[in-house]
Amino acid sequence: MEIYPLKVFVRVARHLSFTEAAAALNLTQPAVSAKIKALESELGSPLFYRLGRKVALTEMGQLLLQEADVLIQQEERLSQKILDFKQGGEGVLNIGCSTAIADSFLPRIIYTYRHEHPNIAVKLHSLNTSTALYEAITRGTINIGFSDMSFAGAAELVCQPVGTFHYRAIASPQHAIARREWCSLKDLTETAWVIGSERLASRTAFVSRLLELGMQLSDFERIETVDTLSLMRTYLQAGKYVGFASDLDFQHELAAGTFVAVALQEFAFNSQIYAIASEQMHREFSASSSRRRKTVVHPVQKLLALLDRAPALTNRSPLELAESKPPSLRSPHYSISTRTASDAEPLPFNIGIQNATIPTVTAGLVMQKLGMLEHYLPRSGRYSAIAPRIQWHNFQSGSPIVDGLHSQQLDIGILGDYPLLLSAARNARHPDPSRRTLLVSFVTINPDGRRNAAIVPSHSQVQDINDLRGRNIAIPFGSAAHGMVLRVLHQMELLDEVKLVPLDESHVLGRGDRSVASYAHFSPFHEIALQQDRFKYLFDGHVSGLPGFYGVVVREAFALQYPELVISYLQAMLAAQHWQHHTTSSLGLIGNWSQTNSAILSNLLGNIVNPSMYLLDTTLRTDWLQAHVQKHDAIPGAKTFSDIELNNWVRSEYLEKARSL
């Protein structure tokens, strides 16, 4: 039996299509059919059932497929060993990758490799399409490949992340976009774009991200498609087009200032570079390492050992090296099939957020602008037939979010300390899971509780909290500020002598109201009022001695039915928090998105450079919750929280799963 007909058979078996196999092998369809017929004649048994244009493997075909791969790989390894023997030395390492990876990612790695192993010849093979790389690895013409596309879906290959890069908007310095630090694809639909053809991974990444965001190429007024980076370079040099490419593709032009790279909100995180080898080779390495106590023999083993031992040789930043698993964008997956899934059934996914409440922006506003939740939504398994449709509902305070969760209008809600406990208290009255909630994560914390405060007009005669006797305080009912006021007034023995009135349109901060002596609110609203120089502080939550916090509350029935969506939401929030904390320009962007003063933002949020009053911390603290429950249960006539079962309501497993992915 000859090897080449087996290779043809394997290609048809993987594609289950004579037409696709012929295209992959660069043969005509009759030639492929002839090879299969000759093989079937030699074996005396059919290998495929032919059902119109479709084919399926017979039992004999399935048996042959299991063994054919082994025979083909043995033949390719033998050929390589013979070649290595003829050339002398320790061998040859054949690497396949794109020109961009060869020029930017690999030079330091190859330099170090050659320095440590001078008797191993290194040959680079330029393979600018994923199909060419796949074919080269499976045929054995290269030992290892490097790609910006994941091959995790190909069972015969092993795919390992070894480095990172960024997708950017690339333009000439004269283009209007070049003056911007960040931009959004949604704001650039009228811009002329130039993108790669289907041959390039960047095209796949661009289109798949658009689909996640509910967009498509036709949303852009003008898009030019090119087959090579050289042609894209020509378009960009003309100054009228913006290109979508990685920062590896035009590294020299970017370093020289010929082109400018602008960060895209929808591509805010790193993408991965992968090392790809055959699964058979990986098995041999594992067995060899076990037998020889991890002695490295093969040139590929030596390269992988170098990557594992010296990650600083790759282009990963010190921050990424210090963190166990910084967030990264899903890589486009290589597929040898051209079949597409049917349209999935829509599933409403309703989320209640408070975008004007600055301490919660990473749980709503930032996720929206970066498109992070859309990116982390599950796509496989049952979600190949179900498509979550995200609906963001923005509120000014937590009370309507509590109502929405318990009336099944919302699936997830972001709440401050007092309203989330109000939600927990409702659970005792609703044994039905559809009207109950769970607390699955914190968002931000304020350990000293100062971020809820009461203020008075600058000209007010109220100088001390005791001056409120017989007066009114306007508060947003059911908010964290409401809870703080109850605790402080009770502690100061003033609760029966001060009237609480709702903070409505007639009590907007800044207008003033003679019937109201003081206003209490949560951040950033009292800070905004003070910036107008018309108010001054009276007291804040620090008086009560309790920490402040915001949390993620979900409908129990929703979490039980769709746990993957809750985990996806928490993954997206963790990514948004990483971006906000580690991106030096994040406060400027959040300020633009929320129309909030930069000084207030810096004070409340901060980032890796500037510490903040609110800390990004998702860890659930049952002791803090219990302290709040005890304080409020001691207040006569207030909402009682004694029926809250914290052990059943606080569920950390969703956050733990999100952190582990």
XYZ file of C-alpha atoms in Angstrom:
661
model
C 0.000 0.000 0.000
C 1.408 3.383 -1.030
C 1.510 6.347 1.343
C 0.195 9.053 -1.000
C -3.268 7.454 -1.583
C -3.545 7.222 2.211
C -2.855 10.972 2.453
C -5.608 11.617 -0.077
C -7.975 9.357 1.873
C -7.223 11.140 5.176
C -7.913 14.522 3.578
C -11.312 13.375 2.235
C -12.154 11.740 5.588
C -11.443 14.964 7.493
C -13.419 17.186 5.146
C -16.106 14.588 4.334
C -16.070 16.268 0.960
C -14.240 15.314 -2.248
C -14.460 18.920 -3.438
C -12.867 20.439 -0.312
C -10.195 17.709 -0.211
C -9.305 18.360 -3.848
C -8.918 22.076 -3.151
C -6.739 21.404 -0.090
C -4.520 18.974 -2.046
C -4.383 21.173 -5.146
C -5.815 18.312 -7.225
C -8.841 17.963 -9.451
C -11.890 16.235 -8.018
C -11.665 13.351 -10.579
C -8.056 12.761 -9.521
C -9.112 12.503 -5.859
C -11.973 10.150 -6.763
C -9.584 7.954 -8.764
C -7.179 7.654 -5.821
C -10.003 6.647 -3.483
C -11.396 4.093 -5.952
C -7.940 2.544 -6.383
C -7.514 2.300 -2.617
C -10.979 0.744 -2.195
C -10.127 -1.771 -4.919
C -6.860 -2.681 -3.192
C -8.634 -3.180 0.135
C -11.629 -4.914 -1.400
C -14.044 -2.757 0.616
C -15.760 0.642 0.214
C -14.402 3.425 2.421
C -17.240 5.963 2.034
C -21.003 5.984 1.768
C -21.928 8.398 -1.005
C -25.150 10.282 -0.226
C -25.591 12.758 -3.065
C -22.990 15.474 -2.527
C -22.290 14.275 1.016
C -20.125 11.353 2.109
C -19.739 9.397 5.337
C -17.142 6.894 6.477
C -17.917 3.172 6.390
C -16.705 0.960 9.231
C -13.685 0.054 7.108
C -13.111 3.774 6.478
C -13.213 4.529 10.202
C -10.699 1.744 10.899
C -8.356 2.928 8.172
C -8.550 6.554 9.385
C -7.417 5.518 12.870
C -4.319 3.804 11.500
C -3.557 5.979 8.459
C -2.442 8.993 10.495
C 0.116 6.870 12.349
C 1.529 5.471 9.108
C 1.715 8.896 7.459
C 3.435 10.500 10.426
C 5.900 7.617 10.717
C 6.777 8.050 7.040
C 7.243 11.805 7.481
C 9.408 11.390 10.583
C 11.534 8.792 8.849
C 12.028 11.140 5.905
C 13.024 13.931 8.269
C 15.474 11.708 10.162
C 17.085 10.612 6.894
C 17.409 14.266 5.869
C 18.909 15.164 9.241
C 21.389 12.291 8.961
C 22.481 13.406 5.507
C 22.993 16.984 6.672
C 24.977 15.957 9.755
C 25.022 17.722 13.118
C 22.184 17.423 15.621
C 19.458 18.065 13.088
C 17.323 20.702 11.481
C 14.498 22.677 13.048
C 11.920 23.685 10.458
C 9.670 26.515 11.643
C 6.598 27.733 9.793
C 5.061 31.132 10.460
C 3.897 34.355 8.880
C 6.377 36.994 7.806
C 5.163 39.305 10.597
C 5.834 36.719 13.312
C 9.203 35.888 11.751
C 10.198 39.560 11.750
C 8.934 40.579 15.184
C 8.233 37.695 17.557
C 10.888 35.104 16.714
C 14.245 36.922 16.228
C 15.341 36.990 19.888
C 14.076 33.452 20.404
C 15.957 32.092 17.395
C 19.100 34.030 18.317
C 19.128 32.482 21.793
C 18.281 29.047 20.400
C 21.140 29.129 17.899
C 23.523 30.369 20.588
C 22.608 27.439 22.865
C 22.414 24.834 20.069
C 24.889 25.861 17.360
C 24.782 22.434 15.672
C 21.052 22.650 14.935
C 20.179 24.405 11.707
C 17.053 26.597 11.867
C 15.011 27.092 8.726
C 12.087 29.535 8.558
C 9.271 28.818 6.127
C 7.002 31.731 5.224
C 3.399 30.497 5.462
C 1.033 33.446 5.420
C -2.225 31.483 5.519
C -3.565 29.236 8.252
C -4.386 26.507 5.741
C -0.799 26.438 4.494
C 0.465 26.172 8.075
C -1.969 23.358 8.855
C -0.947 21.436 5.754
C 2.754 21.887 6.489
C 2.455 20.583 10.060
C 0.219 17.624 9.214
C 2.426 16.656 6.260
C 5.560 16.948 8.368
C 7.324 19.492 6.177
C 7.755 21.703 9.236
C 8.366 20.649 12.835
C 6.598 23.485 14.579
C 4.469 26.454 13.597
C 3.723 29.836 15.150
C 0.409 31.496 14.446
C -1.964 34.219 15.613
C -4.817 31.757 15.071
C -5.708 28.945 17.463
C -5.661 25.376 16.144
C -7.228 23.968 19.310
C -10.132 22.549 17.300
C -7.858 20.311 15.218
C -7.521 17.051 17.164
C -4.328 16.063 15.353
C -2.521 19.218 16.525
C -1.375 20.540 19.905
C -1.701 24.295 20.413
C 0.098 26.220 23.183
C 0.082 30.024 23.813
C 3.606 31.419 23.893
C 3.268 35.176 23.339
C 0.935 38.104 22.823
C 0.193 40.954 20.448
C -2.507 43.585 19.881
C -4.875 44.238 17.034
C -4.980 47.969 16.267
C -6.295 50.542 13.864
C -3.299 51.494 11.698
C -3.155 54.816 9.839
C -0.744 57.364 8.442
C 0.172 60.266 10.775
C -1.834 62.610 8.511
C -5.105 60.734 9.020
C -7.594 62.316 11.453
C -7.719 59.141 13.548
C -3.975 59.383 14.266
C -4.604 62.124 16.847
C -6.785 59.844 18.960
C -5.529 57.548 21.700
C -8.572 55.257 21.625
C -11.475 54.817 19.245
C -14.445 52.496 18.749
C -15.411 50.541 15.656
C -18.966 51.762 16.166
C -17.774 55.354 15.729
C -15.780 54.580 12.578
C -18.432 53.176 10.264
C -18.058 56.181 7.945
C -14.265 55.792 7.801
C -12.626 54.117 4.792
C -11.083 50.823 5.943
C -8.631 48.408 4.360
C -8.588 44.863 5.782
C -7.061 41.540 4.828
C -8.748 38.854 2.777
C -9.947 35.515 4.123
C -6.366 34.269 3.809
C -5.283 36.347 6.818
C -6.097 35.673 10.492
C -6.689 39.388 11.095
C -9.706 39.250 8.771
C -11.174 36.357 10.781
C -10.565 38.216 14.056
C -12.205 41.390 12.694
C -15.305 39.675 11.313
C -15.832 37.418 14.342
C -15.604 40.401 16.710
C -18.139 42.308 14.610
C -20.525 39.364 14.856
C -20.166 39.333 18.646
C -21.112 43.013 18.708
C -24.100 42.564 16.400
C -22.292 44.284 13.523
C -21.197 43.211 10.050
C -18.921 44.424 7.274
C -21.838 46.034 5.450
C -22.215 48.488 8.355
C -19.085 50.259 7.101
C -19.505 52.668 4.209
C -16.265 51.638 2.498
C -14.052 48.595 2.990
C -11.248 47.543 0.669
C -10.033 43.943 0.875
C -6.401 43.094 0.079
C -4.515 39.807 -0.159
C -1.151 41.027 1.121
C 0.233 43.373 3.757
C 2.257 45.078 1.041
C -0.935 46.166 -0.682
C -2.416 47.281 2.644
C 0.742 49.316 3.215
C 0.139 51.120 -0.098
C -3.420 52.034 0.887
C -2.277 53.335 4.269
C 0.527 55.401 2.786
C -2.030 57.197 0.622
C -3.410 58.640 3.877
C -7.139 58.106 3.258
C -7.589 54.629 4.724
C -7.452 53.048 8.168
C -6.156 49.484 8.311
C -7.031 46.712 10.716
C -3.914 44.736 11.548
C -1.754 43.553 14.415
C 1.098 45.559 15.844
C 3.357 42.770 14.540
C 2.389 43.426 10.934
C 3.822 46.937 10.598
C 6.373 46.929 13.390
C 9.071 48.771 11.461
C 6.702 51.473 10.182
C 5.279 52.009 13.670
C 8.757 52.292 15.189
C 9.780 54.790 12.512
C 6.591 56.857 12.861
C 5.555 56.175 9.263
C 2.329 54.678 10.604
C 0.428 55.253 13.839
C -1.352 52.540 15.840
C -4.573 53.581 17.595
C -6.105 51.376 20.302
C -9.574 50.000 19.571
C -12.034 49.672 22.448
C -13.341 46.398 21.044
C -9.771 44.993 20.966
C -8.650 46.347 24.328
C -6.833 43.186 25.388
C -3.979 41.085 24.103
C -4.413 38.349 21.552
C -2.319 35.198 21.678
C 0.507 33.807 19.573
C 0.469 30.007 19.537
C 3.079 27.321 19.014
C 1.555 24.438 17.047
C 2.895 20.909 16.598
C 1.450 17.553 15.660
C -0.304 15.617 18.403
C 1.786 12.547 17.591
C 4.988 14.510 18.136
C 3.622 15.806 21.437
C 2.924 12.237 22.599
C 6.447 11.189 21.682
C 7.898 14.144 23.597
C 5.869 13.232 26.682
C 6.944 9.590 26.531
C 10.556 10.566 25.896
C 10.582 12.984 28.820
C 9.136 10.323 31.106
C 11.676 7.691 30.046
C 14.684 9.994 30.094
C 13.769 12.051 33.146
C 12.927 15.061 31.008
C 16.094 14.904 28.903
C 15.529 17.131 25.860
C 16.495 15.411 22.600
C 14.507 16.618 19.611
C 15.131 20.156 18.249
C 11.461 21.018 18.849
C 11.735 19.896 22.471
C 14.691 22.187 22.895
C 12.754 25.117 21.441
C 9.738 24.517 23.687
C 12.024 24.170 26.699
C 13.575 27.515 25.795
C 10.142 29.182 25.592
C 9.126 27.715 28.952
C 12.404 28.643 30.623
C 12.730 32.168 29.278
C 9.313 33.761 28.711
C 10.985 37.192 28.701
C 12.265 36.326 25.224
C 8.709 36.699 23.956
C 6.949 40.033 23.733
C 4.952 39.556 26.944
C 5.072 42.597 29.216
C 6.402 42.537 32.827
C 2.805 42.969 34.009
C 1.658 39.888 32.080
C 4.606 37.881 33.336
C 3.784 38.866 36.928
C 0.128 37.856 36.667
C -0.909 34.236 36.436
C -3.604 34.788 33.838
C -4.204 38.315 32.518
C -7.281 38.567 30.302
C -6.864 38.076 26.578
C -9.228 38.083 23.630
C -10.416 34.808 22.202
C -8.346 33.927 19.197
C -9.977 33.037 15.891
C -10.047 29.262 15.449
C -8.816 27.447 12.377
C -11.385 25.035 10.950
C -10.972 22.563 8.092
C -14.728 22.600 7.539
C -16.664 25.245 5.668
C -19.990 24.273 7.208
C -21.806 26.909 9.278
C -24.197 26.524 12.196
C -27.840 27.383 11.877
C -29.208 30.556 13.414
C -29.622 30.252 17.163
C -32.782 31.071 19.094
C -32.558 34.410 20.956
C -32.484 34.353 24.767
C -33.209 37.667 26.554
C -30.416 38.555 29.003
C -31.435 41.619 31.065
C -28.919 43.434 33.247
C -29.647 46.323 35.612
C -26.730 48.739 36.001
C -25.976 52.205 37.433
C -23.639 53.899 34.962
C -23.804 57.263 36.732
C -22.686 55.598 39.970
C -18.958 55.735 39.274
C -17.846 52.938 41.656
C -19.892 50.467 39.570
C -18.677 51.400 36.061
C -16.625 48.225 35.610
C -19.817 46.207 36.121
C -21.670 48.058 33.368
C -20.348 51.085 31.497
C -16.813 49.801 30.824
C -18.108 46.368 29.819
C -20.509 48.031 27.390
C -17.910 50.271 25.779
C -15.314 47.503 25.429
C -17.902 44.970 24.283
C -16.563 42.511 26.844
C -19.706 40.610 27.785
C -20.465 39.870 24.128
C -16.948 38.467 23.823
C -17.188 36.127 26.823
C -20.652 34.732 26.085
C -20.572 30.942 25.527
C -20.875 29.792 21.903
C -20.610 26.006 22.120
C -22.704 23.179 23.532
C -26.297 24.175 24.058
C -25.358 27.791 23.279
C -24.780 26.848 19.666
C -28.597 26.756 19.481
C -29.254 29.570 21.995
C -28.051 33.141 21.439
C -28.181 35.416 24.517
C -29.437 38.900 23.588
C -27.968 41.401 26.043
C -30.218 44.224 27.197
C -28.591 46.840 29.448
C -31.003 48.768 31.698
C -29.494 51.869 33.286
C -30.921 53.187 36.591
C -30.091 56.124 38.855
C -30.213 54.070 42.065
C -30.594 50.511 43.297
C -34.252 50.405 44.381
C -35.749 49.819 40.893
C -33.083 47.166 40.254
C -34.221 45.280 43.361
C -37.804 45.451 42.089
C -36.716 44.296 38.614
C -34.869 41.269 39.947
C -37.753 40.059 42.091
C -40.357 40.691 39.371
C -38.241 38.696 36.861
C -37.701 41.749 34.658
C -33.939 41.631 35.307
C -31.566 38.680 35.449
C -28.527 40.427 36.945
C -28.367 43.641 38.957
C -25.625 45.841 40.460
C -26.509 47.012 43.961
C -24.947 48.891 46.877
C -24.726 47.428 50.374
C -28.170 48.427 51.643
C -30.275 47.620 48.555
C -28.603 44.263 48.057
C -29.579 43.351 51.627
C -33.125 44.534 50.876
C -33.077 42.030 48.021
C -31.852 39.262 50.323
C -34.605 40.083 52.815
C -37.256 39.573 50.123
C -36.083 35.984 49.628
C -37.671 34.966 52.927
C -41.062 35.948 51.509
C -40.565 34.101 48.189
C -39.751 30.377 48.371
C -40.125 30.251 44.567
C -36.581 30.463 43.012
C -37.955 32.613 40.191
C -38.501 35.419 42.730
C -35.363 34.882 44.783
C -31.839 36.206 44.323
C -28.221 35.243 44.998
C -25.168 37.396 45.695
C -22.330 36.133 43.474
C -19.615 38.807 43.662
C -18.542 42.153 45.028
C -17.576 44.872 42.540
C -15.856 47.574 44.579
C -15.305 48.180 48.270
C -14.810 51.250 50.461
C -13.420 49.902 53.752
C -14.007 53.070 55.801
C -17.560 53.720 54.542
C -16.982 57.385 53.674
C -18.453 57.299 50.183
C -22.050 57.861 51.321
C -22.474 61.345 52.731
C -24.931 64.023 53.858
C -24.386 67.613 52.720
C -25.998 70.995 53.405
C -26.087 74.276 51.443
C -23.021 76.457 52.018
C -25.139 79.188 53.646
C -27.034 76.738 55.901
C -27.251 77.332 59.637
C -26.945 73.568 60.124
C -23.395 73.154 61.372
C -23.634 69.837 63.184
C -25.644 66.634 62.908
C -27.522 67.598 66.072
C -28.830 70.686 64.262
C -31.041 68.347 62.178
C -33.508 67.842 65.015
C -37.003 68.585 63.738
C -35.745 68.958 60.135
C -35.902 66.965 56.888
C -33.218 64.996 55.056
C -33.848 64.143 51.397
C -32.467 60.732 50.358
C -32.870 58.309 47.452
C -35.037 55.715 49.182
C -33.761 52.147 49.117
C -30.203 53.251 48.270
C -26.877 52.757 50.032
C -27.163 56.384 51.217
C -30.542 55.544 52.777
C -28.986 52.716 54.790
C -26.104 54.927 55.896
C -28.457 57.680 57.126
C -30.548 55.172 59.106
C -27.458 53.790 60.833
C -25.930 57.178 61.652
C -29.171 58.753 62.921
C -29.868 55.708 65.090
C -26.345 55.781 66.486
C -26.713 59.503 67.285
C -30.199 58.891 68.794
C -31.773 61.232 66.236
C -33.825 58.811 64.151
C -37.151 59.801 65.763
C -36.379 63.513 65.481
C -35.406 63.747 61.807
C -37.802 63.170 58.925
C -36.610 61.294 55.847
C -38.155 62.453 52.573
C -37.567 61.070 49.061
C -34.968 62.760 46.895
C -37.049 63.356 43.780
C -37.147 65.954 40.999
C -38.032 68.705 43.462
C -34.941 67.880 45.520
C -32.303 67.717 42.813
C -28.885 68.427 44.223
C -27.881 71.915 43.286
C -31.361 73.483 43.163
C -31.894 73.676 46.878
C -35.190 73.337 48.750
C -36.143 75.325 51.874
C -38.145 72.409 53.275
C -35.040 70.229 53.206
C -32.184 70.916 55.605
C -29.793 68.295 54.223
C -29.313 65.947 51.290
C -27.784 62.473 51.544
C -26.473 60.619 48.522
C -23.916 58.091 47.333
C -20.855 58.739 45.168
C -20.362 60.637 42.949
C -23.422 62.823 43.476
C -22.398 64.539 46.707
C -18.886 65.093 45.265
C -20.450 66.721 42.198
C -22.555 68.982 44.400
C -19.534 70.048 46.431
C -17.610 70.943 43.284
C -20.246 73.581 42.582
C -19.208 75.371 45.814
C -22.821 75.549 46.908
C -22.703 72.760 49.495
C -20.571 71.525 52.362
C -20.264 68.175 54.141
C -22.288 67.452 57.270
C -21.455 63.780 57.967
C -20.592 60.582 56.092
C -20.753 56.813 56.541
C -17.508 56.678 58.465
C -19.515 57.631 61.565
C -21.299 54.253 61.588
C -18.029 52.295 61.417
C -19.162 50.005 58.586
C -17.446 49.439 55.225
C -19.275 50.212 51.989
C -19.450 47.960 48.947
C -21.273 47.178 45.696
C -22.176 43.676 44.566
C -23.562 41.553 41.736
C -26.972 40.051 42.499
C -28.622 37.498 40.173
C -32.000 35.830 39.961
C -31.635 32.390 41.519
C -33.715 30.658 38.841
C -31.668 32.295 36.076
C -28.381 31.282 37.717
C -29.556 27.690 38.096
C -30.781 27.463 34.500
C -27.969 29.426 32.817
C -24.904 29.285 35.108
C -22.622 29.792 32.080
C -24.112 33.246 31.474
C -23.533 34.319 35.067
C -19.935 33.112 34.819
C -19.508 34.905 31.475
C -20.751 38.141 33.030
C -18.266 37.809 35.895
C -15.445 37.014 33.441
C -16.260 40.182 31.515
C -16.379 42.232 34.721
C -13.004 40.906 35.850
C -11.558 41.800 32.438
C -13.094 45.295 32.630
C -11.571 45.775 36.080
C -8.169 44.653 34.842
C -8.427 47.144 31.969
C -9.527 50.008 34.235
C -6.802 49.371 36.808
C -3.890 48.743 34.431
C -4.645 51.141 31.565
C -3.235 54.576 32.313
C -5.701 56.293 29.955
C -8.747 54.504 31.367
C -9.875 57.393 33.596
C -9.908 59.800 30.675
C -12.073 57.443 28.642
C -14.441 56.714 31.534
C -14.719 60.451 32.123
C -15.758 60.982 28.495
C -18.212 58.097 28.585
C -19.823 59.145 31.878
C -19.378 62.934 31.515
C -17.736 63.008 34.940
C -15.045 65.380 36.142
C -11.535 63.883 36.031
C -10.735 64.931 39.613
C -13.771 63.067 40.925
C -12.927 60.010 38.849
C -9.349 59.948 40.061
C -10.491 60.234 43.655
C -13.109 57.497 43.358
C -11.504 55.014 40.980
C -7.838 55.677 40.471
C -5.713 53.177 38.533
C -2.322 51.533 38.773
C -0.724 55.007 39.035
C -3.235 56.751 41.353
C -4.757 54.924 44.368
C -8.477 55.455 44.910
C -11.157 55.684 47.570
C -13.027 52.727 46.060
C -11.013 49.551 45.568
C -11.633 47.045 42.788
C -12.212 43.912 44.841
C -14.655 41.139 43.939
C -14.054 38.940 46.993
C -17.291 38.231 48.848
C -17.048 39.177 52.535
C -19.716 37.472 54.601
C -18.414 39.130 57.771
C -19.098 42.575 56.293
C -22.600 41.518 55.296
C -23.237 40.116 58.768
C -22.046 43.378 60.350
C -24.543 45.339 58.239
C -27.347 42.928 59.151
C -26.634 43.291 62.871
C -26.503 47.100 62.691
C -29.824 47.385 60.874
C -31.597 44.809 63.020
C -30.809 47.009 66.017
C -32.691 49.977 64.493
C -36.282 50.143 65.804
C -38.902 50.370 63.080
C -36.395 49.828 60.235
C -36.390 47.011 57.695
C -35.466 43.800 59.462
C -32.761 41.578 57.998
C -32.904 38.871 60.644
C -34.508 36.400 58.194
C -31.634 36.626 55.723
C -29.849 33.290 55.326
C -26.422 34.508 54.276
C -25.002 30.997 53.893
C -27.608 30.209 51.223
C -27.703 33.666 49.619
C -23.952 34.262 49.205
C -22.709 31.951 46.440
C -19.021 32.205 45.646
C -18.779 29.280 43.212
C -19.702 31.409 40.186
C -16.887 33.879 40.895
C -14.423 31.076 41.577
C -15.248 29.510 38.212
C -14.919 32.843 36.407
C -11.503 33.425 37.986
C -10.286 29.978 36.959
C -11.116 30.333 33.251
